[in-house]
mmCIF file of C-alpha atoms and ligand atoms in Angstrom:
data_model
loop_
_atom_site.group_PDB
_atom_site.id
_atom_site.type_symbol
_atom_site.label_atom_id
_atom_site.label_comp_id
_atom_site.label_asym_id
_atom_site.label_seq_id
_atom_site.Cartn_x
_atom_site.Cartn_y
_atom_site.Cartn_z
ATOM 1 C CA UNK A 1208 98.427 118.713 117.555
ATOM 2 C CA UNK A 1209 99.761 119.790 114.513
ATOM 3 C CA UNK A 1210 99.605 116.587 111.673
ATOM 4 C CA UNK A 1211 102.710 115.825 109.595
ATOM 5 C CA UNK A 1212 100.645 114.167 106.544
ATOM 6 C CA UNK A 1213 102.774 111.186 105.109
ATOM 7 C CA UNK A 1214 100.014 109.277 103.124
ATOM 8 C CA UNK A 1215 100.889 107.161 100.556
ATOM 9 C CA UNK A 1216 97.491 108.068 98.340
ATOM 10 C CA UNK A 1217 95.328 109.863 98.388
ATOM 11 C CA UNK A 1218 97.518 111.932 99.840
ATOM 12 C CA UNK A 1219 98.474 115.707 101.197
ATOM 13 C CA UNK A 1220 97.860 118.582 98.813
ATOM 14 C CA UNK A 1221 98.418 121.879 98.969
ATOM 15 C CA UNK A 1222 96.683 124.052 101.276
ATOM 16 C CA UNK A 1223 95.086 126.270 98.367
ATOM 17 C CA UNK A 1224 94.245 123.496 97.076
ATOM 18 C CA UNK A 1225 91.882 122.022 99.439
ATOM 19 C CA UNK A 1226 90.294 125.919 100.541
ATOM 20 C CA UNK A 1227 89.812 127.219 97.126
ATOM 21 C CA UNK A 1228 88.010 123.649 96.900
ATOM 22 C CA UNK A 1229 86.037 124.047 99.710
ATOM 23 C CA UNK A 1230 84.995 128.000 98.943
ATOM 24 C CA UNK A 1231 84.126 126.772 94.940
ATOM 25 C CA UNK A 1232 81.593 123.729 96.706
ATOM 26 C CA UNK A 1233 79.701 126.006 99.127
ATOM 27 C CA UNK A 1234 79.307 128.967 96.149
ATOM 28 C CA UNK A 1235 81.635 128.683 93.025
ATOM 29 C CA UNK A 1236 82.923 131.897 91.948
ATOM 30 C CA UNK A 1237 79.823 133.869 94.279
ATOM 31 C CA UNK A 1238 77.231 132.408 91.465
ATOM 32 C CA UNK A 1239 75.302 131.310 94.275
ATOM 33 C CA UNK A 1240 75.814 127.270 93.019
ATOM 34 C CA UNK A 1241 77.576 124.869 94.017
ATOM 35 C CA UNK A 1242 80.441 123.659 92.151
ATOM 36 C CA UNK A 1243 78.875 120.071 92.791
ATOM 37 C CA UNK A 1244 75.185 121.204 91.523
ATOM 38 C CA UNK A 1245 76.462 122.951 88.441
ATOM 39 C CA UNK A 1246 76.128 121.570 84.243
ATOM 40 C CA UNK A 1247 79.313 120.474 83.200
ATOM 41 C CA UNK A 1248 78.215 122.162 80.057
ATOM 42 C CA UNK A 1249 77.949 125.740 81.976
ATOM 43 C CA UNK A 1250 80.353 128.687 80.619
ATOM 44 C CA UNK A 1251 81.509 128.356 83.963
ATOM 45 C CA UNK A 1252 82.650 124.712 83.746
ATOM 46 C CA UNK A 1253 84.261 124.693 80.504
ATOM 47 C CA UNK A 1254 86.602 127.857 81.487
ATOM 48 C CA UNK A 1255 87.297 125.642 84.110
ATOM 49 C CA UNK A 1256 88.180 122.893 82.079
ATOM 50 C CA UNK A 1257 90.103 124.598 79.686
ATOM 51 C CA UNK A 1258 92.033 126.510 82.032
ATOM 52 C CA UNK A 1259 93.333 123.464 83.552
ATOM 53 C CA UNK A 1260 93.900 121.964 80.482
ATOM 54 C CA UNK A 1261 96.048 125.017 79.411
ATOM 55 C CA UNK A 1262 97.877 125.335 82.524
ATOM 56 C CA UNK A 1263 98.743 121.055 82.574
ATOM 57 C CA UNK A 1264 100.297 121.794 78.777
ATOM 58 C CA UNK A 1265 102.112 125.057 80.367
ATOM 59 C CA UNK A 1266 103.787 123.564 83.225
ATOM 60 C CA UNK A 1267 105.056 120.383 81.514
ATOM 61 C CA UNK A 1268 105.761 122.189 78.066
ATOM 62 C CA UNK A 1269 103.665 119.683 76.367
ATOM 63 C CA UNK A 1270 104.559 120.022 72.758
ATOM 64 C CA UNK A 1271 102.330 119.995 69.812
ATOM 65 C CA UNK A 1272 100.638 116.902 68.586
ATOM 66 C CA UNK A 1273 99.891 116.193 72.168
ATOM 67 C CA UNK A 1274 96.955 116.191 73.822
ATOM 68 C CA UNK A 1275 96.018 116.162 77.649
ATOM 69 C CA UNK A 1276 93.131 114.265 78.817
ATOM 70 C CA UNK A 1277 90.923 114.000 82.431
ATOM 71 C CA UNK A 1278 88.706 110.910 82.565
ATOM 72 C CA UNK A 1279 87.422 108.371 85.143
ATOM 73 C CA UNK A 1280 88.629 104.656 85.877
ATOM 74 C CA UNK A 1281 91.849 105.748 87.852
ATOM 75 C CA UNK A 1282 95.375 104.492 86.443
ATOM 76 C CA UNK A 1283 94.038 101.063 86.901
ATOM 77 C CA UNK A 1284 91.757 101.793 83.583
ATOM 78 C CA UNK A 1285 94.725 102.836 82.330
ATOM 79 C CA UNK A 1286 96.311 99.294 82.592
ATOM 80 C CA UNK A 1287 93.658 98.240 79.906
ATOM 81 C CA UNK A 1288 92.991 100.998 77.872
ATOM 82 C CA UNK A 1289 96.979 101.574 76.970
ATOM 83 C CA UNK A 1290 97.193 98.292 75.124
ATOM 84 C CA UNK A 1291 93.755 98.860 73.806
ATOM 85 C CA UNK A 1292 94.446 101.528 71.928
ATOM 86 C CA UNK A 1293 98.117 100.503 71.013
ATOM 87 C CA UNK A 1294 98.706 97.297 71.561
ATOM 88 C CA UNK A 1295 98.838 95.277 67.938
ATOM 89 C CA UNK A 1296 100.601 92.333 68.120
ATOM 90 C CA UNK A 1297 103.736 92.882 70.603
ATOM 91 C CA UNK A 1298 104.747 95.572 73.723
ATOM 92 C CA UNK A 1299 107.303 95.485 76.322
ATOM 93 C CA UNK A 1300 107.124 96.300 80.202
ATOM 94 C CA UNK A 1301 109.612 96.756 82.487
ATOM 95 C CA UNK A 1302 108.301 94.889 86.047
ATOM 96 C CA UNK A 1303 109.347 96.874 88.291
ATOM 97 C CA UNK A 1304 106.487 96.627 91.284
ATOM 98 C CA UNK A 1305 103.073 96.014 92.165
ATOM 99 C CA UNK A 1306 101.480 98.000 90.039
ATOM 100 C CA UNK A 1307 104.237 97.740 86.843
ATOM 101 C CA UNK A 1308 103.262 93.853 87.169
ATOM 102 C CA UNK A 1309 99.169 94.531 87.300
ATOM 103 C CA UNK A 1310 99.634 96.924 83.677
ATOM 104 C CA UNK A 1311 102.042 94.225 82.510
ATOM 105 C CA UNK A 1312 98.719 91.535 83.319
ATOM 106 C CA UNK A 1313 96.280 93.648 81.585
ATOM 107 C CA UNK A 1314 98.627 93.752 78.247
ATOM 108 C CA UNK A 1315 98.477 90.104 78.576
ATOM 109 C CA UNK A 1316 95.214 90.473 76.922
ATOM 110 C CA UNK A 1317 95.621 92.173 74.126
ATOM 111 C CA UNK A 1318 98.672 90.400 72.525
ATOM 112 C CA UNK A 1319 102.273 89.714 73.274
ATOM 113 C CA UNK A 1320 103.615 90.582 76.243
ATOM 114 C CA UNK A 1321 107.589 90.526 76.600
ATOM 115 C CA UNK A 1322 108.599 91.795 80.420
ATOM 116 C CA UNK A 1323 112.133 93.340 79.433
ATOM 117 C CA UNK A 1324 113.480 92.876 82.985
ATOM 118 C CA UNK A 1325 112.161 92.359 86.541
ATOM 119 C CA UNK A 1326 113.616 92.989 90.050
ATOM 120 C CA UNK A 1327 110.668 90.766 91.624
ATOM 121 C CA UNK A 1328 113.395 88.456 92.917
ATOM 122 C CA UNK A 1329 114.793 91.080 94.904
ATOM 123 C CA UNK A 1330 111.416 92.361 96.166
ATOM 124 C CA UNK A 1331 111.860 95.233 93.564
ATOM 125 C CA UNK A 1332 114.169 97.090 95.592
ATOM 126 C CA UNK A 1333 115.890 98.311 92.486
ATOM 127 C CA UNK A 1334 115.034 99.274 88.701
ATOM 128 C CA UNK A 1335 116.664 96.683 86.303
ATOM 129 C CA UNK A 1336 119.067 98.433 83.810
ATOM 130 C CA UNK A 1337 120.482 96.055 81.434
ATOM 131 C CA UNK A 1338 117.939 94.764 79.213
ATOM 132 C CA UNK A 1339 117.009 94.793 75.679
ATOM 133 C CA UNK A 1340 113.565 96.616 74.613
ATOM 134 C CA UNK A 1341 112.236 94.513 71.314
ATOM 135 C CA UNK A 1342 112.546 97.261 68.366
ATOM 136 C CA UNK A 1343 109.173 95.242 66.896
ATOM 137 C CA UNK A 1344 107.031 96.090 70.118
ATOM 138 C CA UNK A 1345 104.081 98.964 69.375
ATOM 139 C CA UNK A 1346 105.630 100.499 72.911
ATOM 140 C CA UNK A 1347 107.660 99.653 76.278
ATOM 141 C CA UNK A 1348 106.462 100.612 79.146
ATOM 142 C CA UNK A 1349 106.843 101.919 82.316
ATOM 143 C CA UNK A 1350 106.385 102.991 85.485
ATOM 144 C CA UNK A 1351 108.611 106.087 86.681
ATOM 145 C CA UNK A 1352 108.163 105.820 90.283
ATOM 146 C CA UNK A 1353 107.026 102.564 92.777
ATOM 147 C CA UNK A 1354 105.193 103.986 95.003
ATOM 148 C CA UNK A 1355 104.923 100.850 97.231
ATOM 149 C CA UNK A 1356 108.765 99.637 97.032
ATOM 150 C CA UNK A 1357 110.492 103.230 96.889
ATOM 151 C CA UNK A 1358 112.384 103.074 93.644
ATOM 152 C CA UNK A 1359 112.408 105.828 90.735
ATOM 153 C CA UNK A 1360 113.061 106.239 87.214
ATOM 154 C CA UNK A 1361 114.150 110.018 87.225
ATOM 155 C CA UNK A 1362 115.363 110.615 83.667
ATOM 156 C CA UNK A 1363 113.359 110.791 80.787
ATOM 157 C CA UNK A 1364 114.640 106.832 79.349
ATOM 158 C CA UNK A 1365 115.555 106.349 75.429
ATOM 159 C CA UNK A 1366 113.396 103.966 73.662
ATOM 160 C CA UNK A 1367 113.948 102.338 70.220
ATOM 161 C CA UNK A 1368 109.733 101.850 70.536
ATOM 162 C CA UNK A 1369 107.097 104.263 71.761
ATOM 163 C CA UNK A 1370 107.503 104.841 75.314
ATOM 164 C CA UNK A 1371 104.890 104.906 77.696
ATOM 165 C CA UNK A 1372 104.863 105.784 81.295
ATOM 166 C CA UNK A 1373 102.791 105.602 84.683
ATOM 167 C CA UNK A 1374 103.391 108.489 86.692
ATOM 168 C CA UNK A 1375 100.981 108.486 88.752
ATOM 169 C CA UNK A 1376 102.930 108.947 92.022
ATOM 170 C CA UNK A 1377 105.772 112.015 90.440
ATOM 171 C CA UNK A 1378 103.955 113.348 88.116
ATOM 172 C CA UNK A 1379 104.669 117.056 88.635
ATOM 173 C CA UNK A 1380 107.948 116.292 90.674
ATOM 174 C CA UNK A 1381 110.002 117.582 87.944
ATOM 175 C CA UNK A 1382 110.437 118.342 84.697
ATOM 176 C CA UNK A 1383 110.085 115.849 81.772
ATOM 177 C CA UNK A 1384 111.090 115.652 78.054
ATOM 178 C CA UNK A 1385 107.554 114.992 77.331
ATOM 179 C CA UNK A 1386 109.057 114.447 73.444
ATOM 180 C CA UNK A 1387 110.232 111.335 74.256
ATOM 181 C CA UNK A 1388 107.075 109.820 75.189
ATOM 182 C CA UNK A 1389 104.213 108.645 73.537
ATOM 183 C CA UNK A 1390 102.093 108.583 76.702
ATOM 184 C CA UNK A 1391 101.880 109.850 80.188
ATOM 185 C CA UNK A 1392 99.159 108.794 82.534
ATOM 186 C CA UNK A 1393 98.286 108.854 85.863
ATOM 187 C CA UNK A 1394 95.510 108.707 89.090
ATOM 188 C CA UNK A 1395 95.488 112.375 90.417
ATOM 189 C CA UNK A 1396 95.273 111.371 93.658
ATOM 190 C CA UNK A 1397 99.255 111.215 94.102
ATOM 191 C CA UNK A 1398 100.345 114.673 93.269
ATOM 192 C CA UNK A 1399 97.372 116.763 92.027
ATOM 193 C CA UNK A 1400 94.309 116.416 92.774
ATOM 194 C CA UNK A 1401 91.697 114.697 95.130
ATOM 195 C CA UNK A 1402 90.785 111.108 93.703
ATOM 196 C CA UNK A 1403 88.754 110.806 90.908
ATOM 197 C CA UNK A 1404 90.395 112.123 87.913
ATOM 198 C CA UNK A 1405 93.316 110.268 85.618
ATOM 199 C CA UNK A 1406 95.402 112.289 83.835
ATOM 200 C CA UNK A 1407 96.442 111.074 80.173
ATOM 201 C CA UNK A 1408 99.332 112.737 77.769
ATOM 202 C CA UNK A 1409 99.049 110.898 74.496
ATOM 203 C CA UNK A 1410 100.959 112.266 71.110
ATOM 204 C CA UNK A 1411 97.414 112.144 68.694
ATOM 205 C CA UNK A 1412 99.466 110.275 66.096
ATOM 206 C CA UNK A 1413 99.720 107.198 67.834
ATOM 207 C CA UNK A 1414 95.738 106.462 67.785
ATOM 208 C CA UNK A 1415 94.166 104.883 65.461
ATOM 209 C CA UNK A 1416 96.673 102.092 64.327
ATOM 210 C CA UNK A 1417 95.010 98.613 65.935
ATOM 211 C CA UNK A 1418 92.796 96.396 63.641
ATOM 212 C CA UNK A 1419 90.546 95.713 66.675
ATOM 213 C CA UNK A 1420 87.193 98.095 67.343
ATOM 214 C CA UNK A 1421 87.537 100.218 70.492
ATOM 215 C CA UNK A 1422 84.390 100.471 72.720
ATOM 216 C CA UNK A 1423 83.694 103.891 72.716
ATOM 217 C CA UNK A 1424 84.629 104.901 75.898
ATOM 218 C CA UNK A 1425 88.132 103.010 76.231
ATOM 219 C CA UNK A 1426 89.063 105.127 72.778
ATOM 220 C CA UNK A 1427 91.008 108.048 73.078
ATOM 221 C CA UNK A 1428 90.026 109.746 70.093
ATOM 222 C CA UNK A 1429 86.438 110.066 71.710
ATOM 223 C CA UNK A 1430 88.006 111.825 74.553
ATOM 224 C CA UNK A 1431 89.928 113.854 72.567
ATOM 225 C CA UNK A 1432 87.014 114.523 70.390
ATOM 226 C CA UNK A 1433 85.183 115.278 73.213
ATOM 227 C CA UNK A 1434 87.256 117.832 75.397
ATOM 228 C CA UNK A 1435 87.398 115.426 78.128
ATOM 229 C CA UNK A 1436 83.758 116.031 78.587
ATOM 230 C CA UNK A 1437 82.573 113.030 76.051
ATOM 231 C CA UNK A 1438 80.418 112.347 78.668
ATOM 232 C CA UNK A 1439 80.325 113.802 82.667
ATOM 233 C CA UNK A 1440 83.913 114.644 83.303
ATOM 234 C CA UNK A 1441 84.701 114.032 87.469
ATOM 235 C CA UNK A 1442 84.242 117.993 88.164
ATOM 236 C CA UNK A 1443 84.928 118.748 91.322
ATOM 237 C CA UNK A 1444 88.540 117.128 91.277
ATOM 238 C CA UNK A 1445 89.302 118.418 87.898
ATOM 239 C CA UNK A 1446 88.353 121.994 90.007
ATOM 240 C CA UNK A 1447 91.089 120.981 92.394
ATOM 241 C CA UNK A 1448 93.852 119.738 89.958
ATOM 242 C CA UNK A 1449 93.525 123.142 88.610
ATOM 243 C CA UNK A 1450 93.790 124.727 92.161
ATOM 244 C CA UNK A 1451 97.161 122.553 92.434
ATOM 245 C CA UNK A 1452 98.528 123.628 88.838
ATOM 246 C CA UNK A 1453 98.155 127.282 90.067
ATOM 247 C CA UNK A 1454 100.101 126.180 93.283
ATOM 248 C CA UNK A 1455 103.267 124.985 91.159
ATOM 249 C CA UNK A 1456 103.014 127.959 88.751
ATOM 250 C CA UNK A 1457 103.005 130.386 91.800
ATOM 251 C CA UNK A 1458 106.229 128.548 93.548
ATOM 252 C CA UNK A 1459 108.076 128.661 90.063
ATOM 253 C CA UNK A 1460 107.270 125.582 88.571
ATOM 254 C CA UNK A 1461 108.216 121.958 88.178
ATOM 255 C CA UNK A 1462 112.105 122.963 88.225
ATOM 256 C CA UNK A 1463 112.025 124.282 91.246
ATOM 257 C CA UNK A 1464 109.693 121.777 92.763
ATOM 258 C CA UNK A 1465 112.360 118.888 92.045
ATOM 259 C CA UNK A 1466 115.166 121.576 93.697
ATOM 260 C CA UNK A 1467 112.568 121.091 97.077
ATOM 261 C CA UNK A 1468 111.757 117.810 96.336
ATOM 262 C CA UNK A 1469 115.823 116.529 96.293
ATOM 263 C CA UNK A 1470 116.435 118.661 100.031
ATOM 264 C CA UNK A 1471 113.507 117.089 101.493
ATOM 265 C CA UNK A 1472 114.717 113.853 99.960
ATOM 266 C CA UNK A 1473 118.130 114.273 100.933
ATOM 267 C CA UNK A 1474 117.493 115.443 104.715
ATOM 268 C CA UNK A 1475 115.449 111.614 105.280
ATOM 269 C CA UNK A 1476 117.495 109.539 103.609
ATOM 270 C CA UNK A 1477 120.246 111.290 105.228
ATOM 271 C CA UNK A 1478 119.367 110.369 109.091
ATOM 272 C CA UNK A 1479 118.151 106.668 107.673
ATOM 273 C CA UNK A 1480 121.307 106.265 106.756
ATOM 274 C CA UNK A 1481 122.590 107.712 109.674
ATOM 275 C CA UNK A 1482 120.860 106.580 112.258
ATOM 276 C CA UNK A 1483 121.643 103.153 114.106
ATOM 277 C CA UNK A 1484 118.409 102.029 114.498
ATOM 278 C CA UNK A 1485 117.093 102.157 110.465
ATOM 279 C CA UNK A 1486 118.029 101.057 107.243
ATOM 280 C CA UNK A 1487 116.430 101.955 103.719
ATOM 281 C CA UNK A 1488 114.951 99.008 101.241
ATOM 282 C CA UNK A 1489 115.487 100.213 98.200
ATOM 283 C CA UNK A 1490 119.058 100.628 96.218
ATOM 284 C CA UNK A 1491 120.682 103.332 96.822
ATOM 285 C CA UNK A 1492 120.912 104.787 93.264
ATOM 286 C CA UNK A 1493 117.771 104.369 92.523
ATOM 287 C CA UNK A 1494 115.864 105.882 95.591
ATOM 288 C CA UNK A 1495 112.526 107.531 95.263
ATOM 289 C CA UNK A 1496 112.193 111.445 95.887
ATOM 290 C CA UNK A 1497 108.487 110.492 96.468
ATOM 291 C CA UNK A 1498 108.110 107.682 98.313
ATOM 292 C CA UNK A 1499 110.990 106.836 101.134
ATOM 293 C CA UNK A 1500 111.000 103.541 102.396
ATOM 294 C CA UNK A 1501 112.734 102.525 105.532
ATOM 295 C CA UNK A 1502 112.956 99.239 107.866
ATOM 296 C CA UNK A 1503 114.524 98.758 111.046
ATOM 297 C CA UNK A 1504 117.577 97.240 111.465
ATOM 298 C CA UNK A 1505 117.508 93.634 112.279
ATOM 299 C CA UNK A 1506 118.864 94.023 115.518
ATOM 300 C CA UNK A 1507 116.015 96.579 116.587
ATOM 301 C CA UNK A 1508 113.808 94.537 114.745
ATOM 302 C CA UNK A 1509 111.247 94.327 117.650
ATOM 303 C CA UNK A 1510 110.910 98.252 117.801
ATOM 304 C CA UNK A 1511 108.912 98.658 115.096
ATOM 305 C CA UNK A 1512 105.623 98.481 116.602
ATOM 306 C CA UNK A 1513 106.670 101.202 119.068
ATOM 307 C CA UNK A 1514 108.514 102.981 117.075
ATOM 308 C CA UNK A 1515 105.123 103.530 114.796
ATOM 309 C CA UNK A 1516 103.368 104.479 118.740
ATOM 310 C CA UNK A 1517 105.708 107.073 118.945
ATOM 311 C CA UNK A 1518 106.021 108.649 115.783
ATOM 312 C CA UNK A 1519 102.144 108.780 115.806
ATOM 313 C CA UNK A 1520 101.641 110.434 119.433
ATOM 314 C CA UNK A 1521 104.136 113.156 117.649
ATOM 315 C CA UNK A 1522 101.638 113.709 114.641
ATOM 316 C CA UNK A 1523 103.108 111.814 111.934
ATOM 317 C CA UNK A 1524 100.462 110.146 109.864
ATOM 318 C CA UNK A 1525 100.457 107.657 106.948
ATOM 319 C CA UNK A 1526 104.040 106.104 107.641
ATOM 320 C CA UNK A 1527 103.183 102.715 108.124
ATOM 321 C CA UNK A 1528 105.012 101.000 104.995
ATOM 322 C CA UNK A 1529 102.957 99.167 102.654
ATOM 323 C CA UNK A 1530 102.602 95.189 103.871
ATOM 324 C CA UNK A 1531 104.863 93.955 101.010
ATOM 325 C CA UNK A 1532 107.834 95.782 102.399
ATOM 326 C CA UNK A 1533 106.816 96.203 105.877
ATOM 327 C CA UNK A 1534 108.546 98.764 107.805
ATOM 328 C CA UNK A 1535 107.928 102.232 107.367
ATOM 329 C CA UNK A 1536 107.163 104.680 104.321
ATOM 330 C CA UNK A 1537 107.523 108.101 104.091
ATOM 331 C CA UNK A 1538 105.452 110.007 101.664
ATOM 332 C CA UNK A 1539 107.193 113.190 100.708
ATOM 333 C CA UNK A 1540 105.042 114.632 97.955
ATOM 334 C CA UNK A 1541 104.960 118.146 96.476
ATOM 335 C CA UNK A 1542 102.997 119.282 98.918
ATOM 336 C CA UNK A 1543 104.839 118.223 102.139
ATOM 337 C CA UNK A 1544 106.650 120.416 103.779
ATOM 338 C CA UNK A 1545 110.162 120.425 105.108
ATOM 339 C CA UNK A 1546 108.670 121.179 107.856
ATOM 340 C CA UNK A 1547 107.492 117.707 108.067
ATOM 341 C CA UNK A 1548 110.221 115.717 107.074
ATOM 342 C CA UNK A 1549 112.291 117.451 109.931
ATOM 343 C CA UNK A 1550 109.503 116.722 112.624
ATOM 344 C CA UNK A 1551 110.005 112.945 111.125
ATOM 345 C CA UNK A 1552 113.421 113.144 111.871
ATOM 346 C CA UNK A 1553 113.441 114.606 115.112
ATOM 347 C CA UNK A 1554 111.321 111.529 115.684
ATOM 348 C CA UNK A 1555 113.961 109.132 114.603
ATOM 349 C CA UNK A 1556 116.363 111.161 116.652
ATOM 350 C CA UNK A 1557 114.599 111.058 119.608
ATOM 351 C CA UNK A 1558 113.828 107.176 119.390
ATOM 352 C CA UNK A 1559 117.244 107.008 119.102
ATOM 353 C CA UNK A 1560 118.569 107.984 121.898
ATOM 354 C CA UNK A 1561 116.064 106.259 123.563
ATOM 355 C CA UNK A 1562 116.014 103.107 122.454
HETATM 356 C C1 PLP B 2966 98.352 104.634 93.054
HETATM 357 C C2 PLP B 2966 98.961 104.083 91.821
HETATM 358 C C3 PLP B 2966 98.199 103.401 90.853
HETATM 359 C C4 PLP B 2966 96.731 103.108 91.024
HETATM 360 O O1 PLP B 2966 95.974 104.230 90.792
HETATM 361 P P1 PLP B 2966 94.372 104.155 90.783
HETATM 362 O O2 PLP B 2966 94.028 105.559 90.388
HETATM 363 O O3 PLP B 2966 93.945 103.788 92.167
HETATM 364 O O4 PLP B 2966 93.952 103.152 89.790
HETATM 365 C C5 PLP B 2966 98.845 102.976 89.702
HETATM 366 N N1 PLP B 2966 100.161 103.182 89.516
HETATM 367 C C6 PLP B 2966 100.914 103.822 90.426
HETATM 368 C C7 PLP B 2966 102.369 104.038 90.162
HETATM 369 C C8 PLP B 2966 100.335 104.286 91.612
HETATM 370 O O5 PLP B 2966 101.088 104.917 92.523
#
């Protein structure tokens, strides 16, 4: 039976991706190696490595003054190594989730810590607007989309103060004014790549600032130094991000990704809405293109177990929502086709009428 991939993360990727993976770990480019068993320090490698490099900067139209990074640690390093590097005295986070709260905990460490706004009360089921970022902070963060509750940031925000995003889970979902931030980063695993490689975007001029000393490895400027190959980047994923770059070059790019990503979007939130049995958990306005969480209605409450039977014996994987929300969640990543989100549907349509 055909499988209607719905993971949360790691997650589905595009079919190129995953074959051109598979050819380049039984015999990489016909030089008899694996892509596994090969120096990182080979010819081969680094025109790997740069190429992916190149093509990241392309499709994002990273500016000058930027530069891209692929290291280890996941976005969870991330939580620690942000306020590492820029955190001297005060920064700002916006709490808008699970993982906005676990970055906002690491800060803690490293100085002042002033959380702008929160929707915890609410179970983050929406992204606070009205709130004042400190003009004194080194940055204000965020994190674009919640993966677990279903809520978005989709514009590019002002910020009086450096802003600096987690994207791990839209990354690549549409275009960004990449100008108006003073770091990107993300875990691959969401959007681009198989687990294993974190993206960073940091503008260079940022480094460099804090009085404290930076173990080597948690400073940017080493990795920058270093190509991303300071010491043993994570190859074989790095292979594959590049394999997925490739992918949104060939279908046009990030612009018309987002044109995809709003239909498939659309068509779910659509028959949620519509249908009698299911409601969706987070605000409307702010609803997630990436990550579409759903609950049944309280009078069908005790269908949800069955419902999750029946979606299953129909091929749909991963839509079990996360246990904070409960319910059901919807993955609809780059890759995922329409296809899919109409067999999910169909589902819902067909549970309908029987229920
Ligand atoms: C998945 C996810 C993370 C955690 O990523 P790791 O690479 O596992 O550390 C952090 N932030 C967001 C928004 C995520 O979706």
């Amino acid at each position: 039976m055909k499988k209607h991939n719905f993971n949360a993360g790691p997650s589905i990727l595009p079919q190129s991706t995953i074959e051109n993976t598979a050819k380049a770990v039984l015999n990489f480019n016909d030089s008899g190696l694996s892509l596994m068993e090969m120096s990182h320090r080979s010819k081969d490698f680094q025109a790997v490595m740069d190429e992916t490099e190149a093509l990241f900067k392309e499709i994002l139209d990273i500016p000058q003054g930027y530069s891209v990074l692929f290291l280890g640690g996941g976005a969870s390093m991330q939580f620690c190594m942000v306020p590492y590097n820029l955190l001297e005295k005060k920064a700002a986070y916006l709490n808008t989730g699970t993982w906005a709260n676990k970055a906002l905990k690491e800060a803690k460490l490293f100085g002042e810590v002033v959380e702008v706004a929160s929707s915890k009360d609410a179970n983050f089921s929406f992204i606070p607007k009205d709130y004042v970022i400190p003009t004194d902070a080194d940055y204000f963060h965020i994190t674009t989309n919640n993966t677990i509750f279903g809520t978005e940031i989709r514009k590019d925000l002002d910020s009086p103060v450096t802003l600096v995003a987690d994207m791990s889970s839209d990354i690549f979902s549409r275009p960004i004014d990449v100008s108006k931030y003073g770091l990107i980063y993300g875990g691959a695993q969401k959007n681009l790549a198989p687990a294993g490689v974190t993206f960073v975007i940091v503008k260079d001029e940022l480094l460099g600032k804090v009085s404290r000393p930076i173990p080597t490895m948690l400073d940017y400027r080493t990795h920058i130094k270093g190509g991303s190959m300071f010491n043993t980047p994570p190859c074989v994923p790095i292979f594959g991000a590049l394999q997925t770059l490739k992918w949104i070059k060939g279908l046009g790019g990030v612009s018309v990704l987002e044109k995809m990503n709003i239909e498939k979007a659309q068509l779910l939130y659509d028959e949620i809405d519509r249908n009698k049995l299911f409601k969706g958990t987070a605000a409307v306005e702010d609803r997630s293109l990436m990550n579409i969480c759903f609950v049944m209605n309280d009078e069908y409450k005790e269908l949800e177990e069955e419902f999750g039977k029946f979606a299953a014996e129909r091929g749909m994987v991963g839509i079990k929502g996360h246990r904070s929300v409960g319910g059901f969640r919807a993955s609809t990543y780059n890759a995922l086709p329409r296809e899919s989100v109409l067999a999910l549907i169909d589902c819902m349509k067909e549970f309908e009428r029987k229920a």
